[in-house]
XYZ file of C-alpha atoms in Angstrom:
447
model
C 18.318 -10.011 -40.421
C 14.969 -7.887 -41.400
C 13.170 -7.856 -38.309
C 9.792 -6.325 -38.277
C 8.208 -5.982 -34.679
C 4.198 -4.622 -34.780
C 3.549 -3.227 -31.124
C 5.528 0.024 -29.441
C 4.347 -1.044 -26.080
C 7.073 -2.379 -23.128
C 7.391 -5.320 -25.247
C 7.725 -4.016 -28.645
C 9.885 -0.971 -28.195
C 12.554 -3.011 -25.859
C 13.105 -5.427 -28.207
C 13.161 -3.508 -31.606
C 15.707 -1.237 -29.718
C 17.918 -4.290 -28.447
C 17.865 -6.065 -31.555
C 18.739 -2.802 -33.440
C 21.513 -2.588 -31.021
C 23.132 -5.992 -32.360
C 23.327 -4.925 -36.144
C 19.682 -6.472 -36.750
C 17.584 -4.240 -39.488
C 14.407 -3.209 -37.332
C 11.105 -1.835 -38.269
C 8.684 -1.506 -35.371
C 5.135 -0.438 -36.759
C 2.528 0.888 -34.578
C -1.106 1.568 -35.798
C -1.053 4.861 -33.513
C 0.984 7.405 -35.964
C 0.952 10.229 -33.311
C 2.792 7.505 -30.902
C 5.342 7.059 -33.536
C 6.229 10.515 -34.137
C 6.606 11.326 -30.475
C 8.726 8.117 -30.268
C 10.617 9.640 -32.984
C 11.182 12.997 -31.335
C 12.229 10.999 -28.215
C 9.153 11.018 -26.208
C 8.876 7.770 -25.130
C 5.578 6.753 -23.918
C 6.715 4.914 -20.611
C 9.755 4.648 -18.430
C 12.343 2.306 -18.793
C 15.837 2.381 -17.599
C 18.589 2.734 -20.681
C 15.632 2.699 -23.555
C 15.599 5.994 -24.561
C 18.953 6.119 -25.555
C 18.967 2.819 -27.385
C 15.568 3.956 -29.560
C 17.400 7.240 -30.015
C 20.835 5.646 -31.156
C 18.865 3.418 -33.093
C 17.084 5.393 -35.316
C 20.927 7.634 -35.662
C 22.252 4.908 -37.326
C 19.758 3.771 -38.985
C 19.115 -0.024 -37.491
C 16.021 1.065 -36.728
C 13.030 2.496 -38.469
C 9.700 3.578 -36.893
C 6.456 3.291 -38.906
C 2.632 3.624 -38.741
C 2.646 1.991 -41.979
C 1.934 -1.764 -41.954
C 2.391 -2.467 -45.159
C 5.714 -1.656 -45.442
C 6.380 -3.420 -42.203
C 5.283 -6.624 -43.621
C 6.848 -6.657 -47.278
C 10.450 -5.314 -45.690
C 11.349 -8.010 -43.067
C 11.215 -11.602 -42.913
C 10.668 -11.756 -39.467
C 7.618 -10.471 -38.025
C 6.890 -10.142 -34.564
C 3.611 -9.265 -32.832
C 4.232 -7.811 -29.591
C 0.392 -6.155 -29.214
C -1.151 -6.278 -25.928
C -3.504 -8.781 -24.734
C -5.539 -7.324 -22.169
C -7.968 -9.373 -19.964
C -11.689 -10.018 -21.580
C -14.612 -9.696 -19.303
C -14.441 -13.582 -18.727
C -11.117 -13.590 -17.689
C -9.444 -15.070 -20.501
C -6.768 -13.008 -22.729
C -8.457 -10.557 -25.391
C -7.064 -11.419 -28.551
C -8.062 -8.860 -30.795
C -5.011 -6.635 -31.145
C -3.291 -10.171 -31.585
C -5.602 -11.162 -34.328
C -5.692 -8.565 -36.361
C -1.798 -8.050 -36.553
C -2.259 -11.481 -37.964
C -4.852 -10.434 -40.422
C -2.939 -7.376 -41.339
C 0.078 -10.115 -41.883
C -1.894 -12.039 -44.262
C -3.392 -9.640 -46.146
C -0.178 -7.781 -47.902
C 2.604 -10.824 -47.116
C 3.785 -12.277 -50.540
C 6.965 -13.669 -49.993
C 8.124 -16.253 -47.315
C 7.524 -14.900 -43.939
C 8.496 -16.265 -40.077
C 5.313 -15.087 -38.085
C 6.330 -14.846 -34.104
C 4.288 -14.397 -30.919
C 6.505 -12.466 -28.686
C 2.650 -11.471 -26.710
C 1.608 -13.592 -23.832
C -1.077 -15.453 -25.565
C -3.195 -18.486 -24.692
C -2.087 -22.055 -25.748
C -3.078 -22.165 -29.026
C -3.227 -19.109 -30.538
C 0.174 -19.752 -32.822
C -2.400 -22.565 -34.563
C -5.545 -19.940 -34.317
C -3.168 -17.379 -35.883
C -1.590 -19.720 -39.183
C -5.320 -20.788 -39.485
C -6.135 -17.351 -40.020
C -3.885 -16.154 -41.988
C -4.288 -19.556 -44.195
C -7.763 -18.156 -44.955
C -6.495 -14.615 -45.910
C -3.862 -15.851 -48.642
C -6.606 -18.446 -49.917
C -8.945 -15.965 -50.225
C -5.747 -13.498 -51.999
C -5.134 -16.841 -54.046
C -1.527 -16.512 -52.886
C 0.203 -19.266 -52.459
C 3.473 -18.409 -50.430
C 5.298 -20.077 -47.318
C 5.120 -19.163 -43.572
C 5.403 -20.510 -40.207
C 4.389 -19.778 -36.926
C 6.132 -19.845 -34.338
C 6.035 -18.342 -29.904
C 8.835 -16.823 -28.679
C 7.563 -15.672 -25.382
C 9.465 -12.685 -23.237
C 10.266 -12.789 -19.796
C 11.420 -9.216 -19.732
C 10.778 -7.421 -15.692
C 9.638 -4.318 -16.096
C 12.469 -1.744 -15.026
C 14.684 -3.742 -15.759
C 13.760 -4.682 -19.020
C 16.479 -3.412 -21.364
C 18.823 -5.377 -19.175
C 16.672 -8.764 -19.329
C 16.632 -8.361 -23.508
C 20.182 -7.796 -23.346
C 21.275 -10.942 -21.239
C 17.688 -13.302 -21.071
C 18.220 -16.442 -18.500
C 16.600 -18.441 -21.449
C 14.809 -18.238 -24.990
C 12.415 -19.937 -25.112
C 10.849 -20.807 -28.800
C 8.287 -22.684 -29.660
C 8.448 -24.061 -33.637
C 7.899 -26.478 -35.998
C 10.782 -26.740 -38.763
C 14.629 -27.122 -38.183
C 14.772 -23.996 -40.748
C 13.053 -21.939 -38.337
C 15.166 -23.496 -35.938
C 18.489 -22.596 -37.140
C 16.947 -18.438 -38.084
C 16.188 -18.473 -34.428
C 19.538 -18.981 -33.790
C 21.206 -16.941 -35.926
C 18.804 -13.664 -34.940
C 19.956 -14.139 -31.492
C 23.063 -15.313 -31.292
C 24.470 -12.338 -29.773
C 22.256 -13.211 -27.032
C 23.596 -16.457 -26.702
C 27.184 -16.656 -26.576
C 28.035 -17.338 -23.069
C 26.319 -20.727 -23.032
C 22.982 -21.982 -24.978
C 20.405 -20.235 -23.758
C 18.324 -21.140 -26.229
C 15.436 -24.156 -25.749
C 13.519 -25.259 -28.579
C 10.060 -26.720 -28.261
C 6.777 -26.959 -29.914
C 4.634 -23.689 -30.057
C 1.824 -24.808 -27.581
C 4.531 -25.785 -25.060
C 6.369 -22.199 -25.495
C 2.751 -20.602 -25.108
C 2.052 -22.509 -21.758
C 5.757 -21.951 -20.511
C 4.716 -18.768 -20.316
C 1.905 -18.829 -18.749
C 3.362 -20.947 -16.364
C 6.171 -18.686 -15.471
C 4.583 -15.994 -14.331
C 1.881 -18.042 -12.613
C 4.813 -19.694 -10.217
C 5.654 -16.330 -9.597
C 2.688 -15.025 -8.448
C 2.236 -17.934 -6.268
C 5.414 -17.082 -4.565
C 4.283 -13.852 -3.698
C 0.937 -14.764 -2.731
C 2.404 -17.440 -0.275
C 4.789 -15.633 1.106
C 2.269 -12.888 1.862
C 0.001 -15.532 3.375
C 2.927 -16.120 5.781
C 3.480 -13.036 6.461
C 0.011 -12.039 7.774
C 0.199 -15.655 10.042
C 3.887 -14.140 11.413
C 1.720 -10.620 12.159
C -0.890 -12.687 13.826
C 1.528 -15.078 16.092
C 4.113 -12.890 16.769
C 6.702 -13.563 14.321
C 8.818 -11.848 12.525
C 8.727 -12.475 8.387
C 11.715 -11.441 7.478
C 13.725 -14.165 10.016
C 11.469 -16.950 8.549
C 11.948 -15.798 4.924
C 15.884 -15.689 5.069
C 14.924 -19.129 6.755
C 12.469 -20.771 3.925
C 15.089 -18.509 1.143
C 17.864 -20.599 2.507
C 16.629 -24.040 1.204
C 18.283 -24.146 -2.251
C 14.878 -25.840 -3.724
C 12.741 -22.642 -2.109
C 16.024 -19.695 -2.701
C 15.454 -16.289 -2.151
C 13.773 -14.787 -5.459
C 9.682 -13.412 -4.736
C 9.260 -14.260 -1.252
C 9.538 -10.452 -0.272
C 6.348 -9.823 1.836
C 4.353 -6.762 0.947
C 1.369 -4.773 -0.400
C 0.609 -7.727 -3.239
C 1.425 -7.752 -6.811
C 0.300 -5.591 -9.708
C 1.609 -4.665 -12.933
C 0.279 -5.812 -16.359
C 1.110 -9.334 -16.262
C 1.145 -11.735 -13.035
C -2.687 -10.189 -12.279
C -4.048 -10.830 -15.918
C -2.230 -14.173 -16.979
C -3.347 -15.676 -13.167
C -6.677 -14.945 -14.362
C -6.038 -15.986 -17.997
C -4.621 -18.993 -17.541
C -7.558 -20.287 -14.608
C -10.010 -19.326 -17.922
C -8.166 -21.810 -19.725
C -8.144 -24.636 -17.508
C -11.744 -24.085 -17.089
C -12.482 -24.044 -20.763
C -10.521 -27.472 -20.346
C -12.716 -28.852 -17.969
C -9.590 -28.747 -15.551
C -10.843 -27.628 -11.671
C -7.740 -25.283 -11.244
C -7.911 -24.997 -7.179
C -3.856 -22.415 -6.697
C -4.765 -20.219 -9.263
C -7.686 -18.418 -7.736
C -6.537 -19.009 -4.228
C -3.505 -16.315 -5.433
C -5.552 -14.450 -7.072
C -7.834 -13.765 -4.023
C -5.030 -13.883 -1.726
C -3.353 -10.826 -3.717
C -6.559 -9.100 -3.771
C -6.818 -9.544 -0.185
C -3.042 -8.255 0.236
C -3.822 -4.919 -1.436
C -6.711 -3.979 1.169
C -4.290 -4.687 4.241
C -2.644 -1.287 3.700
C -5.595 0.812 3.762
C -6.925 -1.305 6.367
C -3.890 -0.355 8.233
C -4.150 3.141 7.788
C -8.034 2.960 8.842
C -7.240 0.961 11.934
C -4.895 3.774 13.073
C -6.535 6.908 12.057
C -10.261 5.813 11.954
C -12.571 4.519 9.629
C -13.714 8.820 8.825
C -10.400 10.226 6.955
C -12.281 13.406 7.067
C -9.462 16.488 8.138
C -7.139 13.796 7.405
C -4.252 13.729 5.220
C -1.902 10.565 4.474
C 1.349 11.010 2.992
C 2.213 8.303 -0.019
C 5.739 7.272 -0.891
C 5.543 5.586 -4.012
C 2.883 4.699 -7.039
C 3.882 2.634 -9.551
C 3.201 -1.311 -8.910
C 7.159 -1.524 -8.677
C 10.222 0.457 -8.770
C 12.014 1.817 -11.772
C 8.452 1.931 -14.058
C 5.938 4.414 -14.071
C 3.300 1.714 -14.574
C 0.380 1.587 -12.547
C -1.418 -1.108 -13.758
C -2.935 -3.102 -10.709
C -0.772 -1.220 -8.824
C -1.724 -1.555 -4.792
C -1.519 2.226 -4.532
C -4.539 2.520 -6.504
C -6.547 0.216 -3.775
C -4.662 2.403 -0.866
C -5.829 5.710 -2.546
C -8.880 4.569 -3.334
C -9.802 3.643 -0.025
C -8.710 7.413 1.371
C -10.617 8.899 -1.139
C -13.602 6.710 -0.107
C -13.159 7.499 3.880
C -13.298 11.463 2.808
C -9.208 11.599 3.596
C -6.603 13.405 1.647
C -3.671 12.449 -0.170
C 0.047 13.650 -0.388
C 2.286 11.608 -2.518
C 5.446 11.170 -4.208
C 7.326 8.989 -6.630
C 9.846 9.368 -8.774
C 8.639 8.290 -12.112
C 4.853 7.386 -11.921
C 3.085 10.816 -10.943
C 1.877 12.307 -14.368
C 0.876 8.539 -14.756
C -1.613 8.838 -11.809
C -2.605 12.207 -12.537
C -3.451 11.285 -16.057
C -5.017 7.882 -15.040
C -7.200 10.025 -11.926
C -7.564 13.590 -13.524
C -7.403 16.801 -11.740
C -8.902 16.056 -8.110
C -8.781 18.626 -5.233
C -8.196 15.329 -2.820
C -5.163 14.319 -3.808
C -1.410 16.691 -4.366
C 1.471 15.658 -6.079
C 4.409 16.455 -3.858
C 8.231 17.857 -5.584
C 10.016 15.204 -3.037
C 9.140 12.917 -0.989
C 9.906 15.665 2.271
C 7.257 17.395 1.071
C 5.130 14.331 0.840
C 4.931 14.192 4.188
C 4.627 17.669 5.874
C 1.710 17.862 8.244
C 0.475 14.058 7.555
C -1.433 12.353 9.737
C 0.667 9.169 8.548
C 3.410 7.632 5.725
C 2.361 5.129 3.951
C 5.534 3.370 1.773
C 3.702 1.531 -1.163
C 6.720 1.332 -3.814
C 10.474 0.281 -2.614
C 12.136 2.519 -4.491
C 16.205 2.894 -3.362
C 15.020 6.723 -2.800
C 13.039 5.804 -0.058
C 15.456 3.302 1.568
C 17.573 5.571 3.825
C 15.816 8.622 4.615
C 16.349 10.966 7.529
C 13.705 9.328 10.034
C 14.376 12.964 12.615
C 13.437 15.144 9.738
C 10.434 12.250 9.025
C 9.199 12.980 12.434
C 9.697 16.826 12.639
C 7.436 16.800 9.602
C 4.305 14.232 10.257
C 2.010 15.277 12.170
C 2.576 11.901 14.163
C 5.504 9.923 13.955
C 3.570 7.274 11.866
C 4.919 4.849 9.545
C 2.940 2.125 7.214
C 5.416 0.200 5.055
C 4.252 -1.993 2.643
C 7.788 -3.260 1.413
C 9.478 -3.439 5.256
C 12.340 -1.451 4.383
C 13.154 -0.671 8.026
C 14.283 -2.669 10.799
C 11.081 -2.217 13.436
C 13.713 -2.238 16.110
C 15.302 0.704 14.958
C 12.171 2.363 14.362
C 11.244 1.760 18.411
C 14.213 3.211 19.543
C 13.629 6.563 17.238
C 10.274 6.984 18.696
C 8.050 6.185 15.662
C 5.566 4.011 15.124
C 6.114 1.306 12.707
C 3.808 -0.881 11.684
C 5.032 -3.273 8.887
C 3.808 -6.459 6.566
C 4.457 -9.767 9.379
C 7.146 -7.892 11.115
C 5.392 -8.696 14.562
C 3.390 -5.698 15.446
C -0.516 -5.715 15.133
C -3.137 -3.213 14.713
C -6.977 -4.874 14.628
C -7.989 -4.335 10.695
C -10.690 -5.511 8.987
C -10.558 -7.128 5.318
């Protein structure tokens, strides 16, 4: 099938490479030509495990075809998807401009039959804001040719997205016609051999599904959090009462790690997003900005930590940082709570050491050249002469480390995990001092 895909970003690029992978004839267009050529020479513009090679097999065999030219993305597939971001608008709802004028770009040089997809997370409604539009373009053309609009949401993880294309739990598409229908099936059947993954609904369910999702997901991170500060303040331990809750089939195990809160380009924005539209529906959503404040909230508690034990003046001070990016196995740091943490050194006059595998040039290019903060070579030399460690990313780097060489190099045996990855216990009996998220043992912090 002639797919074309408009969008390069995490979305885009995963899915023109997977589908290229299958035998499907891909285009993906992106309005940024210097984006495409490095894509082309095999610069990828973000991490993602096993998507380099894909793009780069891809484009050898000729399944897949990179372009800045819209045009010819449009009039060579029948299958157009718009994978653009939608980044939050000052009001909180989703900014739909890249969105729209994919659309608009759609309309103006389609003249054959075309299948128009939202693979973007958009608001409900946007599928019928998008055919409206385009109706206007071709009536203003005087072309009279057919289309349909459908959502076909993704519910790829970042870092593990190539993975999540490759074998989805569901797909999800929202449509209109049993001709759409029965394309949908045959573009991903390779997807969908095992059983029938695939759930068809209309477009304004799909768009909310969505929405939904990642909402419920958010929640169970923001709850679980909540717990975890109670089990810090009572004298619990989280992790024994999250095996405990994860153990009830109808609760399970999945985002009810405690930690530094959620970031990332998604749960913070569509939380946000999808309280705008309730309120533009007169609906008094009461859970969505209770997670949304509670993960807020969750991002200060590791500087507050780090305060509580050092001092509020970071002055002479330098804190060692394991980990950037909002999760592991990305170098995105959207929202990520190690901008909060080194935000809140910077502002206290301390000094930053950190490490991570992936996400450093991301930091350096998102905070420029600043004497206050070094990048380290490994995640030893993140640490030698710190005043603390502060773990903000779980990545499985970090999980096992030699805690006597830790020690020899900090300047106190401190540690300040944000993802628990050691047992406290342990951490007693080695002579450092662990402080973790509900694992039992207090410091006095404010926020």
């Amino acid at each position: 099938m002639r797919i074309s895909i408009f969008g390069s970003g995490y979305v885009g690029l995963v899915q023109a490479a997977v589908f290229s992978e299958v035998g499907h004839q891909v285009t993906c267009m992106d309005i940024d030509a210097e984006r495409i050529t490095r894509i082309e020479r095999g610069e990828l513009p973000f991490f993602e495990p096993g998507l380099a090679d894909r793009v780069t097999t891809g484009l050898a065999q000729g399944t897949l075809r990179l372009t800045s030219n819209a045009q010819s993305a449009v009039e060579g597939s029948d299958y157009l998807f718009i994978c653009v971001g939608t980044p939050p608008a000052p009001d909180g709802g989703a900014d739909l401009q890249h969105v729209m004028s994919a659309a608009e770009t759609i309309g103006t040089h389609m003249d054959s039959r075309k299948v128009i997809i939202t693979k973007s997370t958009v608001p409900v409604g946007t599928a019928d804001q998008i055919s409206a539009r385009i109706a206007e373009i071709l009536a203003g053309r005087n072309v009279d040719v057919d289309y349909e609009v459908c959502s076909n949401p993704e519910f790829l993880k970042e870092g593990s997205a190539v993975a999540d294309a490759l074998r989805p739990d569901r797909i999800i598409v929202g449509v209109r016609s049993e001709t759409a229908q029965r394309e949908f099936r045959r573009m991903y059947e390779a997807f969908n051999r095992n059983h029938d993954k695939m759930m068809f609904m209309d477009p304004r369910s799909a768009e909310l599904t969505k929405y939904a999702a990642n909402a419920m997901l958010a929640t169970k991170i923001s709850f679980i959090n909540e717990i975890a500060n109670i089990a810090e303040a009572v004298g619990a331990d989280i992790e024994w009462v999250r095996k405990g809750i994860g153990s009830d089939p109808r609760i399970g195990y999945q985002f009810i790690y405690p930690g530094a809160g959620y970031g990332g380009s998604c749960f913070p924005k569509d939380v946000l997003a999808l309280d705008h539209l309730a309120g533009q529906h007169a609906i008094q959503a009461s859970i969505l900005p209770a997670v949304h404040s509670t993960n807020e909230a969750q991002k200060r508690r590791l500087p507050a930590l780090v305060t509580a034990r050092l001092g509020d003046d970071l002055t002479g001070r330098t804190v060692g940082i394991w980990g950037l990016s909002f999760k592991p196995n990305t170098d995105d740091m959207r929202e990520a709570p190690s901008r909060v943490l080194i935000e809140a050194i910077w502002a206290a006059g301390g000094h930053i050491k950190a490490f991570d595998p992936k996400a450093m040039p991301a930091c350096q290019k998102l905070y420029g050249e600043r004497q206050d903060i070094e990048f380290a070579n490994s995640k030893e030399e993140a640490i030698q002469n710190a005043d603390c460690l502060v773990i903000c990313t779980e990545w499985k780097v970090f999980w096992s480390p030699n805690f006597e060489d830790i020690k020899r190099r900090l300047s106190a045996p401190i540690i300040i995990d944000g993802r628990n990855l050691f047992n406290p216990a342990y951490m007693d009996e080695l002579g450092i001092e662990y402080y973790g998220i509900g694992r039992g043992k207090t410091l006095t912090v404010g926020g």
